[in-house]
Short mmCIF file of C-alpha atoms in Angstrom, two decimals:
data_model
loop_
_atom_site.label_atom_id
_atom_site.label_comp_id
_atom_site.label_asym_id
_atom_site.label_seq_id
_atom_site.Cartn_x
_atom_site.Cartn_y
_atom_site.Cartn_z
CA MET N 2 77.40 -47.73 -107.82
CA THR N 3 75.27 -45.92 -110.36
CA PRO N 4 74.06 -48.14 -113.22
CA GLN N 5 75.46 -46.86 -116.51
CA SER N 6 71.98 -46.50 -118.01
CA ILE N 7 70.80 -43.91 -115.47
CA GLN N 8 71.15 -40.30 -116.59
CA LYS N 9 72.07 -37.95 -113.78
CA THR N 10 70.07 -34.72 -113.52
CA TRP N 11 69.61 -31.98 -110.92
CA TRP N 12 65.99 -32.91 -110.24
CA LYS N 13 66.90 -36.50 -109.46
CA GLU N 14 69.42 -35.35 -106.86
CA ALA N 15 67.24 -32.63 -105.34
CA VAL N 16 65.49 -32.77 -101.98
CA VAL N 17 62.28 -30.72 -102.17
CA TYR N 18 60.79 -28.81 -99.22
CA GLN N 19 57.06 -28.15 -99.49
CA ILE N 20 55.77 -24.85 -98.11
CA TYR N 21 52.09 -24.16 -97.52
CA PRO N 22 52.09 -20.36 -97.90
CA ALA N 23 49.27 -19.61 -95.47
CA SER N 24 51.05 -21.54 -92.73
CA PHE N 25 54.76 -20.78 -93.00
CA LEU N 26 55.29 -17.29 -91.59
CA ASP N 27 53.11 -14.20 -91.28
CA SER N 28 55.18 -11.05 -91.88
CA ASN N 29 52.51 -8.39 -91.41
CA GLY N 30 50.43 -9.56 -88.44
CA ASP N 31 47.20 -10.41 -90.26
CA GLY N 32 47.29 -14.04 -89.11
CA LEU N 33 48.04 -15.44 -92.56
CA GLY N 34 51.41 -16.55 -93.89
CA ASP N 35 52.75 -14.66 -96.88
CA ILE N 36 55.51 -14.41 -99.48
CA PRO N 37 57.61 -11.85 -97.56
CA GLY N 38 57.52 -14.27 -94.63
CA ILE N 39 58.98 -17.01 -96.81
CA ILE N 40 61.62 -14.62 -98.17
CA SER N 41 62.73 -13.83 -94.63
CA LYS N 42 63.28 -17.54 -93.97
CA VAL N 43 65.41 -18.34 -97.03
CA PRO N 44 68.55 -18.56 -94.82
CA TYR N 45 66.73 -21.10 -92.63
CA ILE N 46 65.61 -23.12 -95.65
CA LYS N 47 69.18 -23.13 -96.96
CA SER N 48 70.51 -24.26 -93.58
CA LEU N 49 68.45 -27.45 -93.82
CA GLY N 50 70.34 -28.55 -96.92
CA VAL N 51 67.33 -28.81 -99.24
CA ASP N 52 67.70 -28.03 -102.94
CA ALA N 53 64.25 -26.77 -103.93
CA ILE N 54 60.97 -25.61 -102.49
CA TRP N 55 57.52 -26.55 -103.71
CA LEU N 56 55.12 -23.69 -103.09
CA SER N 57 51.47 -24.62 -102.73
CA PRO N 58 49.09 -22.31 -104.69
CA ILE N 59 49.65 -18.58 -104.32
CA PHE N 60 47.60 -17.33 -107.28
CA ALA N 61 44.66 -14.93 -106.99
CA SER N 62 41.76 -16.89 -105.54
CA PRO N 63 38.54 -16.52 -103.53
CA GLN N 64 40.03 -19.30 -101.34
CA LYS N 65 37.02 -21.60 -101.32
CA ASP N 66 39.59 -24.42 -101.46
CA MET N 67 42.71 -22.71 -100.15
CA GLY N 68 43.98 -21.49 -103.52
CA TYR N 69 43.17 -24.62 -105.50
CA ASP N 70 40.42 -22.47 -106.99
CA VAL N 71 42.42 -20.07 -109.18
CA ALA N 72 40.86 -16.81 -110.35
CA ASP N 73 43.93 -15.49 -112.20
CA TYR N 74 47.09 -17.45 -112.96
CA ARG N 75 49.14 -14.29 -113.44
CA SER N 76 48.21 -12.52 -110.21
CA ILE N 77 48.95 -13.35 -106.58
CA HIS N 78 46.39 -13.73 -103.79
CA ALA N 79 46.63 -10.23 -102.32
CA PRO N 80 47.12 -11.25 -98.65
CA TYR N 81 50.13 -13.30 -99.78
CA GLY N 82 51.81 -10.47 -101.66
CA THR N 83 52.47 -9.46 -105.24
CA VAL N 84 54.10 -10.74 -108.41
CA ALA N 85 57.07 -8.52 -107.47
CA ASP N 86 57.31 -10.33 -104.11
CA VAL N 87 57.35 -13.68 -105.88
CA GLN N 88 60.09 -12.46 -108.19
CA THR N 89 62.11 -11.41 -105.15
CA LEU N 90 61.58 -14.87 -103.66
CA ILE N 91 62.69 -16.56 -106.89
CA ASP N 92 65.79 -14.40 -107.11
CA ARG N 93 66.66 -14.86 -103.42
CA LEU N 94 66.28 -18.62 -103.68
CA HIS N 95 68.38 -18.80 -106.83
CA ALA N 96 71.09 -16.71 -105.18
CA ASN N 97 71.22 -19.44 -102.55
CA ASN N 98 71.25 -22.28 -105.10
CA ILE N 99 67.67 -23.26 -104.27
CA ARG N 100 65.12 -23.87 -107.00
CA ILE N 101 61.38 -23.28 -106.86
CA LEU N 102 58.41 -25.34 -108.04
CA MET N 103 54.94 -23.85 -108.28
CA ASP N 104 51.63 -25.64 -107.92
CA LEU N 105 49.92 -25.72 -111.31
CA VAL N 106 46.15 -26.15 -110.94
CA VAL N 107 44.79 -26.60 -114.45
CA ASN N 108 42.13 -29.30 -114.20
CA HIS N 109 39.77 -26.61 -112.98
CA THR N 110 39.60 -22.91 -112.11
CA SER N 111 37.55 -20.79 -109.75
CA ASP N 112 34.11 -19.75 -110.93
CA GLN N 113 35.49 -16.23 -110.43
CA HIS N 114 38.10 -16.67 -113.17
CA ALA N 115 37.50 -14.38 -116.16
CA TRP N 116 37.45 -17.42 -118.44
CA PHE N 117 34.51 -18.96 -116.59
CA LYS N 118 32.63 -15.70 -116.25
CA GLU N 119 32.77 -15.32 -120.01
CA SER N 120 32.00 -19.01 -120.58
CA ARG N 121 28.81 -18.87 -118.50
CA SER N 122 27.68 -15.54 -119.99
CA SER N 123 25.85 -17.28 -122.85
CA LYS N 124 25.74 -20.50 -124.83
CA SER N 125 27.27 -18.62 -127.76
CA SER N 126 30.25 -17.31 -125.78
CA PRO N 127 33.60 -17.84 -127.54
CA LYS N 128 34.79 -19.48 -124.31
CA ARG N 129 31.72 -21.66 -123.81
CA ASP N 130 33.71 -24.75 -124.76
CA TRP N 131 36.55 -23.86 -122.38
CA TYR N 132 34.48 -25.65 -119.70
CA ILE N 133 32.28 -28.75 -119.73
CA TRP N 134 28.61 -27.88 -120.22
CA ARG N 135 25.71 -30.27 -120.69
CA ASP N 136 21.93 -30.08 -120.92
CA PRO N 137 19.84 -31.41 -118.03
CA LYS N 138 18.13 -34.76 -118.06
CA TYR N 139 14.54 -35.16 -116.88
CA ASP N 140 12.85 -38.05 -115.13
CA ALA N 141 9.39 -39.46 -115.90
CA LEU N 142 7.79 -36.80 -113.72
CA GLY N 143 9.61 -33.98 -115.44
CA ASN N 144 12.05 -33.31 -112.60
CA ARG N 145 15.37 -31.87 -113.72
CA LYS N 146 18.36 -34.18 -113.22
CA GLU N 147 22.11 -33.90 -113.63
CA PRO N 148 23.67 -35.09 -116.91
CA ASN N 149 25.07 -38.15 -115.12
CA ASN N 150 25.31 -39.64 -111.64
CA TRP N 151 28.91 -38.66 -110.83
CA LYS N 152 29.70 -37.84 -107.24
CA SER N 153 31.94 -34.88 -106.44
CA ILE N 154 35.26 -35.66 -104.80
CA PHE N 155 34.14 -33.37 -101.99
CA GLY N 156 30.65 -34.89 -101.75
CA GLY N 157 27.32 -34.28 -103.46
CA SER N 158 26.83 -34.03 -107.20
CA ALA N 159 29.73 -33.31 -109.55
CA TRP N 160 27.43 -31.05 -111.53
CA ALA N 161 26.26 -27.49 -110.81
CA PHE N 162 23.26 -25.89 -112.53
CA ASP N 163 23.58 -22.47 -114.13
CA GLU N 164 20.22 -20.69 -114.08
CA GLY N 165 21.33 -18.11 -116.64
CA THR N 166 21.93 -20.55 -119.49
CA GLY N 167 19.89 -23.53 -118.33
CA GLN N 168 22.77 -25.98 -118.45
CA TYR N 169 24.94 -27.83 -115.97
CA TYR N 170 28.70 -27.47 -115.74
CA LEU N 171 31.03 -30.18 -114.44
CA ALA N 172 32.81 -29.47 -111.15
CA LEU N 173 34.57 -32.54 -109.78
CA PHE N 174 35.54 -30.74 -106.57
CA LEU N 175 33.44 -27.80 -105.32
CA PRO N 176 30.64 -26.18 -107.36
CA SER N 177 32.87 -23.09 -107.34
CA GLN N 178 35.64 -25.08 -109.10
CA PRO N 179 34.41 -25.74 -112.66
CA ASP N 180 36.45 -28.23 -114.66
CA LEU N 181 38.29 -26.94 -117.71
CA ASN N 182 37.58 -28.60 -121.05
CA TRP N 183 40.95 -29.73 -122.34
CA GLU N 184 39.35 -30.65 -125.66
CA SER N 185 39.46 -26.91 -126.45
CA ALA N 186 42.67 -26.05 -128.31
CA ALA N 187 42.23 -22.35 -127.48
CA MET N 188 41.97 -23.13 -123.76
CA ARG N 189 45.07 -25.31 -123.91
CA GLN N 190 47.04 -22.54 -125.61
CA ALA N 191 45.97 -20.01 -122.98
CA THR N 192 47.08 -22.43 -120.25
CA HIS N 193 50.44 -22.90 -121.97
CA ASP N 194 50.86 -19.13 -122.05
CA ASP N 195 50.19 -18.89 -118.32
CA MET N 196 52.84 -21.53 -117.68
CA ARG N 197 55.37 -19.57 -119.77
CA PHE N 198 54.54 -16.44 -117.77
CA TRP N 199 56.09 -18.05 -114.69
CA LEU N 200 58.82 -20.06 -116.37
CA ASP N 201 60.11 -16.86 -117.96
CA ARG N 202 60.39 -15.41 -114.46
CA GLY N 203 62.65 -18.21 -113.32
CA VAL N 204 60.32 -20.87 -111.94
CA ASP N 205 62.08 -24.25 -112.10
CA GLY N 206 59.10 -26.52 -112.60
CA PHE N 207 55.60 -27.48 -111.58
CA ARG N 208 53.72 -29.89 -109.40
CA ILE N 209 50.60 -30.46 -111.50
CA ASP N 210 47.50 -30.74 -109.35
CA SER N 211 44.89 -33.40 -110.19
CA MET N 212 46.95 -34.04 -113.30
CA ASN N 213 45.23 -37.09 -114.73
CA LEU N 214 41.70 -35.70 -114.43
CA MET N 215 42.14 -33.37 -117.40
CA SER N 216 40.84 -35.92 -119.92
CA LYS N 217 37.33 -37.31 -119.43
CA HIS N 218 35.50 -39.96 -121.41
CA PRO N 219 33.76 -37.91 -124.13
CA ASP N 220 30.36 -39.51 -123.48
CA LEU N 221 30.46 -38.78 -119.72
CA PRO N 222 28.63 -42.05 -118.91
CA ASP N 223 27.11 -42.88 -115.53
CA GLY N 224 29.38 -44.37 -112.92
CA LYS N 225 28.71 -47.90 -111.70
CA ILE N 226 26.20 -48.07 -108.86
CA VAL N 227 28.32 -49.28 -105.97
CA ASN N 228 26.32 -47.66 -103.16
CA PRO N 229 22.60 -48.09 -104.06
CA ASP N 230 21.49 -45.93 -101.14
CA GLU N 231 23.36 -42.90 -102.45
CA PRO N 232 22.14 -40.72 -105.34
CA TYR N 233 25.64 -40.11 -106.72
CA GLN N 234 28.37 -42.61 -107.56
CA SER N 235 32.06 -42.47 -108.37
CA GLY N 236 32.75 -41.71 -112.00
CA ALA N 237 36.51 -42.11 -111.62
CA GLU N 238 36.75 -44.78 -114.31
CA PHE N 239 35.46 -42.18 -116.77
CA PHE N 240 37.16 -38.99 -115.56
CA ALA N 241 40.61 -40.26 -114.50
CA SER N 242 43.33 -40.90 -117.12
CA GLY N 243 40.89 -40.43 -119.98
CA PRO N 244 41.57 -41.18 -123.66
CA LYS N 245 43.51 -38.00 -124.48
CA MET N 246 45.41 -37.62 -121.22
CA HIS N 247 48.78 -38.54 -122.65
CA ASP N 248 48.25 -36.32 -125.69
CA TYR N 249 47.72 -33.31 -123.42
CA ILE N 250 50.80 -34.02 -121.32
CA ARG N 251 53.02 -34.57 -124.35
CA GLU N 252 51.75 -31.32 -125.85
CA ILE N 253 52.65 -29.44 -122.65
CA ARG N 254 56.07 -31.08 -122.73
CA THR N 255 56.89 -30.27 -126.36
CA GLU N 256 55.18 -26.88 -126.61
CA VAL N 257 56.31 -25.49 -123.25
CA LEU N 258 58.50 -27.47 -120.89
CA ASP N 259 61.18 -28.65 -123.31
CA HIS N 260 62.19 -25.02 -123.83
CA TYR N 261 63.29 -24.72 -120.18
CA ASP N 262 65.45 -26.70 -117.75
CA VAL N 263 62.63 -27.68 -115.42
CA MET N 264 61.14 -30.61 -113.53
CA THR N 265 57.56 -31.85 -113.41
CA VAL N 266 55.74 -33.98 -110.88
CA GLY N 267 52.14 -34.91 -111.53
CA GLU N 268 49.48 -35.78 -108.97
CA LEU N 269 48.03 -39.10 -110.15
CA GLY N 270 44.63 -39.79 -108.63
CA PHE N 271 42.60 -43.01 -108.80
CA THR N 272 45.42 -44.78 -110.67
CA LYS N 273 48.11 -46.74 -108.86
CA ASP N 274 49.04 -49.70 -111.05
CA GLU N 275 52.51 -50.15 -112.52
CA GLN N 276 51.43 -50.15 -116.18
CA SER N 277 49.49 -46.88 -115.94
CA VAL N 278 52.27 -45.17 -114.01
CA SER N 279 54.87 -46.28 -116.53
CA GLU N 280 52.93 -44.61 -119.33
CA TYR N 281 53.40 -41.22 -117.64
CA VAL N 282 57.02 -41.42 -116.46
CA ALA N 283 58.91 -43.88 -118.66
CA LYS N 284 61.72 -41.84 -120.19
CA ASP N 285 60.88 -42.82 -123.76
CA ARG N 286 57.29 -41.60 -123.28
CA HIS N 287 58.52 -37.99 -123.03
CA GLU N 288 55.81 -36.90 -120.61
CA LEU N 289 56.47 -36.29 -116.89
CA ASN N 290 59.60 -36.62 -114.75
CA MET N 291 57.79 -38.22 -111.82
CA LEU N 292 54.43 -38.74 -110.11
CA PHE N 293 52.73 -38.71 -106.75
CA THR N 294 50.71 -41.91 -106.91
CA GLY N 295 49.15 -41.18 -103.53
CA ASP N 296 49.25 -44.74 -102.22
CA ILE N 297 51.84 -43.92 -99.57
CA VAL N 298 49.50 -41.33 -97.99
CA ASP N 299 46.42 -43.55 -98.44
CA MET N 300 47.64 -46.49 -96.40
CA ASP N 301 45.01 -46.12 -93.69
CA PHE N 302 42.10 -45.24 -95.97
CA GLY N 303 39.06 -47.49 -95.79
CA PRO N 304 37.75 -49.55 -98.71
CA ASN N 305 35.16 -46.92 -99.67
CA GLY N 306 36.92 -43.70 -98.79
CA LYS N 307 39.44 -41.71 -96.82
CA TYR N 308 37.48 -41.39 -93.60
CA GLU N 309 36.61 -45.06 -93.25
CA ARG N 310 38.85 -47.00 -90.89
CA ASP N 311 41.62 -49.29 -92.05
CA ASP N 312 44.46 -49.16 -89.55
CA PHE N 313 48.05 -48.79 -90.73
CA HIS N 314 50.41 -51.76 -90.52
CA PRO N 315 54.13 -51.66 -91.45
CA ARG N 316 53.52 -54.37 -94.03
CA LYS N 317 51.62 -51.81 -96.10
CA ILE N 318 54.56 -49.45 -96.42
CA ARG N 319 56.83 -52.38 -97.16
CA THR N 320 54.58 -53.50 -100.03
CA ILE N 321 54.33 -50.04 -101.58
CA THR N 322 58.04 -49.33 -101.22
CA ASN N 323 58.96 -52.67 -102.78
CA LEU N 324 56.57 -52.04 -105.66
CA TRP N 325 57.87 -48.66 -106.79
CA GLN N 326 61.55 -49.11 -105.95
CA ASN N 327 61.57 -52.20 -108.16
CA ALA N 328 59.17 -50.93 -110.84
CA MET N 329 60.78 -47.64 -111.88
CA PRO N 330 64.09 -49.10 -113.12
CA LYS N 331 62.17 -51.44 -115.44
CA PHE N 332 60.97 -48.60 -117.65
CA ASP N 333 63.56 -45.94 -116.82
CA GLY N 334 61.16 -43.93 -114.69
CA TRP N 335 61.86 -41.98 -111.51
CA ASN N 336 60.35 -42.17 -108.05
CA THR N 337 59.01 -39.53 -105.71
CA ILE N 338 59.82 -40.33 -102.07
CA TYR N 339 57.41 -38.82 -99.55
CA LEU N 340 55.24 -39.46 -96.51
CA ASP N 341 53.56 -36.10 -95.95
CA ASN N 342 51.92 -33.34 -97.94
CA HIS N 343 49.27 -30.65 -97.60
CA ASP N 344 46.46 -33.15 -98.27
CA SER N 345 47.31 -35.58 -95.48
CA GLY N 346 47.67 -35.96 -91.77
CA ARG N 347 51.22 -36.04 -90.45
CA SER N 348 52.94 -39.39 -91.01
CA LEU N 349 54.51 -39.19 -87.54
CA SER N 350 51.05 -39.44 -85.98
CA ARG N 351 49.55 -41.88 -88.51
CA TYR N 352 52.34 -44.34 -89.20
CA ALA N 353 54.65 -44.03 -86.18
CA SER N 354 54.16 -42.36 -82.78
CA ASP N 355 53.89 -38.78 -81.59
CA ALA N 356 53.86 -39.83 -77.94
CA PRO N 357 56.43 -37.69 -76.08
CA GLU N 358 58.61 -40.67 -75.15
CA HIS N 359 58.78 -41.94 -78.75
CA ARG N 360 58.37 -38.81 -80.85
CA ALA N 361 61.99 -37.90 -81.57
CA THR N 362 63.04 -41.49 -82.28
CA ALA N 363 60.01 -42.08 -84.50
CA ALA N 364 60.61 -38.87 -86.48
CA LYS N 365 64.25 -39.85 -87.04
CA MET N 366 63.17 -43.30 -88.19
CA LEU N 367 60.87 -41.77 -90.83
CA ALA N 368 63.65 -39.40 -91.92
CA THR N 369 65.92 -42.39 -92.42
CA TYR N 370 63.29 -44.05 -94.60
CA LEU N 371 62.87 -40.96 -96.78
CA MET N 372 66.54 -40.14 -97.22
CA THR N 373 67.81 -43.61 -98.10
CA LEU N 374 65.50 -44.56 -100.98
CA SER N 375 66.20 -44.01 -104.66
CA GLY N 376 64.17 -41.14 -106.08
CA THR N 377 63.48 -37.48 -105.33
CA PRO N 378 62.46 -36.91 -101.68
CA PHE N 379 59.74 -34.42 -100.79
CA MET N 380 59.40 -33.21 -97.22
CA LEU N 381 56.67 -31.01 -95.78
CA ALA N 382 57.66 -27.97 -93.72
CA GLY N 383 57.61 -29.02 -90.08
CA GLN N 384 58.78 -32.59 -90.67
CA GLU N 385 62.28 -31.46 -89.74
CA ILE N 386 61.12 -30.68 -86.19
CA GLY N 387 58.68 -33.56 -85.78
CA MET N 388 55.41 -31.65 -86.16
CA ALA N 389 52.41 -33.81 -85.35
CA ASN N 390 48.65 -33.93 -85.79
CA LEU N 391 46.31 -32.07 -83.51
CA GLY N 392 45.73 -34.29 -80.49
CA LYS N 393 42.69 -36.25 -79.44
CA ASP N 394 41.51 -33.42 -77.23
CA TYR N 395 40.68 -31.30 -80.29
CA GLY N 396 37.01 -31.57 -81.27
CA ALA N 397 35.32 -31.40 -84.66
CA ASP N 398 35.14 -27.60 -84.52
CA SER N 399 38.94 -27.44 -84.79
CA TYR N 400 38.78 -28.80 -88.34
CA ILE N 401 38.08 -26.16 -90.96
CA ASP N 402 39.16 -27.76 -94.23
CA VAL N 403 36.31 -28.12 -96.73
CA GLU N 404 36.99 -31.79 -97.48
CA GLY N 405 36.82 -32.96 -93.86
CA ARG N 406 34.01 -30.59 -92.87
CA ASN N 407 31.82 -31.68 -95.78
CA TYR N 408 32.31 -35.34 -94.93
CA TYR N 409 31.63 -34.80 -91.22
CA ASN N 410 28.46 -32.81 -91.89
CA GLU N 411 27.24 -35.33 -94.47
CA VAL N 412 27.57 -38.22 -92.02
CA LEU N 413 26.15 -36.14 -89.17
CA GLU N 414 23.02 -35.50 -91.23
CA THR N 415 22.54 -39.22 -91.91
CA ARG N 416 22.80 -39.84 -88.15
CA GLY N 417 20.08 -37.38 -87.32
CA GLY N 418 22.38 -34.61 -86.15
CA ASP N 419 23.48 -36.56 -83.09
CA VAL N 420 27.11 -35.58 -82.43
CA GLY N 421 27.26 -38.32 -79.81
CA LYS N 422 27.30 -40.82 -82.66
CA MET N 423 30.26 -39.23 -84.43
CA ASP N 424 33.21 -40.58 -82.45
CA ASP N 425 34.27 -42.90 -85.28
CA VAL N 426 34.34 -40.06 -87.81
CA LEU N 427 36.16 -37.77 -85.39
CA ARG N 428 38.80 -40.46 -84.87
CA GLU N 429 39.50 -40.54 -88.61
CA LEU N 430 39.61 -36.73 -88.83
CA GLN N 431 42.13 -36.74 -85.99
CA LEU N 432 44.34 -39.02 -88.08
CA LYS N 433 43.78 -37.99 -91.70
CA SER N 434 42.29 -34.51 -92.01
CA ARG N 435 44.08 -32.20 -94.42
CA ASP N 436 44.18 -29.62 -91.60
CA HIS N 437 47.08 -31.49 -89.96
CA GLY N 438 49.36 -30.97 -92.94
CA ARG N 439 48.45 -27.28 -92.98
CA LEU N 440 49.04 -26.37 -89.34
CA PRO N 441 51.04 -23.16 -88.87
CA MET N 442 54.80 -23.65 -88.62
CA GLN N 443 56.08 -23.81 -85.04
CA TRP N 444 59.05 -21.43 -84.92
CA ASP N 445 59.47 -20.85 -81.18
CA ASN N 446 57.61 -20.95 -77.85
CA SER N 447 56.31 -17.38 -77.98
CA PRO N 448 52.56 -16.78 -78.36
CA ASN N 449 51.26 -18.16 -81.66
CA ALA N 450 54.45 -20.20 -82.01
CA GLY N 451 56.27 -17.28 -83.63
CA PHE N 452 54.13 -17.82 -86.75
CA THR N 453 52.40 -14.47 -86.27
CA VAL N 454 52.35 -11.69 -83.69
CA ALA N 455 50.79 -12.38 -80.30
CA SER N 456 47.87 -10.02 -80.95
CA ALA N 457 46.83 -11.68 -84.22
CA LYS N 458 44.33 -14.49 -84.71
CA PRO N 459 46.02 -17.22 -86.77
CA TRP N 460 44.04 -18.32 -89.81
CA MET N 461 43.79 -21.82 -88.36
CA THR N 462 44.50 -23.74 -85.18
CA ILE N 463 48.06 -23.81 -83.89
CA ASN N 464 48.94 -27.08 -82.22
CA LYS N 465 49.39 -26.39 -78.53
CA ASP N 466 52.42 -28.68 -78.42
CA TYR N 467 54.43 -25.84 -80.03
CA THR N 468 55.83 -24.78 -76.66
CA GLU N 469 58.07 -27.86 -76.70
CA TRP N 470 58.27 -28.81 -80.38
CA ASN N 471 59.57 -25.84 -82.32
CA VAL N 472 62.48 -24.69 -84.48
CA ALA N 473 64.20 -22.56 -81.84
CA SER N 474 64.40 -25.42 -79.36
CA GLN N 475 66.19 -27.64 -81.89
CA LEU N 476 68.52 -25.28 -83.73
CA ASP N 477 71.47 -25.78 -81.42
CA ASP N 478 70.68 -29.26 -80.16
CA PRO N 479 72.94 -31.87 -81.83
CA GLU N 480 70.56 -34.65 -80.74
CA SER N 481 67.43 -32.99 -82.13
CA ILE N 482 65.20 -34.18 -84.95
CA MET N 483 66.36 -31.23 -87.03
CA ALA N 484 70.03 -32.07 -86.52
CA TYR N 485 69.29 -35.63 -87.65
CA TRP N 486 67.49 -34.42 -90.79
CA LYS N 487 70.48 -32.24 -91.68
CA GLN N 488 72.84 -35.17 -91.16
CA MET N 489 70.73 -37.40 -93.39
CA LEU N 490 70.51 -34.79 -96.15
CA SER N 491 74.27 -34.36 -96.02
CA LEU N 492 74.84 -38.12 -96.11
CA ARG N 493 72.51 -38.46 -99.10
CA LYS N 494 74.48 -35.86 -101.07
CA GLU N 495 77.82 -37.34 -100.09
CA HIS N 496 76.79 -40.81 -101.22
CA SER N 497 74.39 -40.00 -104.05
CA ASP N 498 75.51 -43.00 -106.12
CA ILE N 499 74.07 -45.21 -103.38
CA PHE N 500 71.13 -43.31 -101.95
CA VAL N 501 69.92 -41.46 -105.06
CA TYR N 502 70.87 -43.72 -107.94
CA GLY N 503 71.52 -47.04 -106.23
CA SER N 504 69.55 -50.23 -106.70
CA TYR N 505 67.10 -51.58 -104.13
CA THR N 506 66.80 -55.09 -102.74
CA ALA N 507 64.15 -55.96 -100.17
CA LEU N 508 65.16 -58.16 -97.26
CA GLU N 509 62.90 -61.06 -96.46
CA GLU N 510 60.35 -60.48 -93.73
CA SER N 511 61.00 -62.39 -90.52
CA VAL N 512 59.54 -65.89 -90.59
CA THR N 513 57.77 -65.08 -87.35
CA GLY N 514 56.00 -62.16 -88.98
CA ARG N 515 57.30 -59.82 -86.32
CA TRP N 516 58.88 -56.43 -87.02
CA PHE N 517 61.95 -55.20 -85.19
#
């Protein structure tokens, strides 16, 4: 039964369905998914039994990082549709008792955002301090150097030089994604206003991208030299969960969010310990409702990065599940339950099996895991039909995402351009590349999987297994993966006191160390 101390809320009982807009459904034949395509599938979304959708970025953007480089928070990327289309989607979802979360990307913007254009126009610009600018350093020979040795999350330096003003700006991701300076009160107010713009239109909450990177150590010191052979080092200890991080989140909560009935889930990078997590989600902290800690999608990452090898073992998921299921009740926090998202390979291929003889059973097993844990489950579109990674017969050219491509090219250069020496990197791409979580939805067995018209060129690779693994083939099959997902969602709602709010006790691992 539900412990008396737990407060019931809609966002605790919701199951959230993540939609990657470019990959859900193309309504106009240009090869790119769009908002009208999502609108047309609201009946399908409702039929699954989910309670909310999380929409990956749809704002105006030059798409250097698939919309995580925002050029205007109040406009929509034109190929996706218009603000009016989004309002129609909100209204249609609400009419079907489905809520909507938007992706809030406010650690950085695009370099095409009006704020940055004005900021870089001169050192005396009123918006100069809306971003993080620093003078160059110079070595003994007079060569210009970056302000510190931080490495970009996507590789290379985290600093980009602006010829016009002679200073560097911080860009932790791509050079075209300058970091906002949250020390600026004017910038924070403008960001709050952009949030209200969407909340006033009926948006039910936000997933906050790169949430804990918004506060950096004010001195921006050099990162520790861990890899002496590389010119740039991780600065995560100085740019993740900085000294004013909690002040910024509490300000967002009190100034904006508390005036609406909404939910928040923050993306917590580089920080996975219980104490740090509790400071964001403990109820008495009055900050966020929940977090994505990332450890559940990092289980096969190597010691020095995503694309190093460290094979998955079930003991890893056991350890992480035990940690957070037991930790959250201690400080009255709330869990996110997930295995897949737009930044990861498909869990079916990484942590289970997508082999034809095991695929359906494995997908149902993972659905059981997700639907029977306490917390708010998040599922990625396609999980309900057992979508998988691209297979081993797809080469490096099939991967277009900037993160994976940059890493592949960086390693290729160090190996003298010899692609014959890249099998180890390709293996990791085939497991973990962000492309896998962004594959176009497989609706039926018609050309292009019903995602777009036969004559169109899809924006990215469609997995050729779509002819067998698609929505149409499972809709009326009571033994299908989809039917099982629907049953589990229904069971979770029927017994919410157990599956949503219930307590968790881990069984002892077999003394033989074997898993059954």
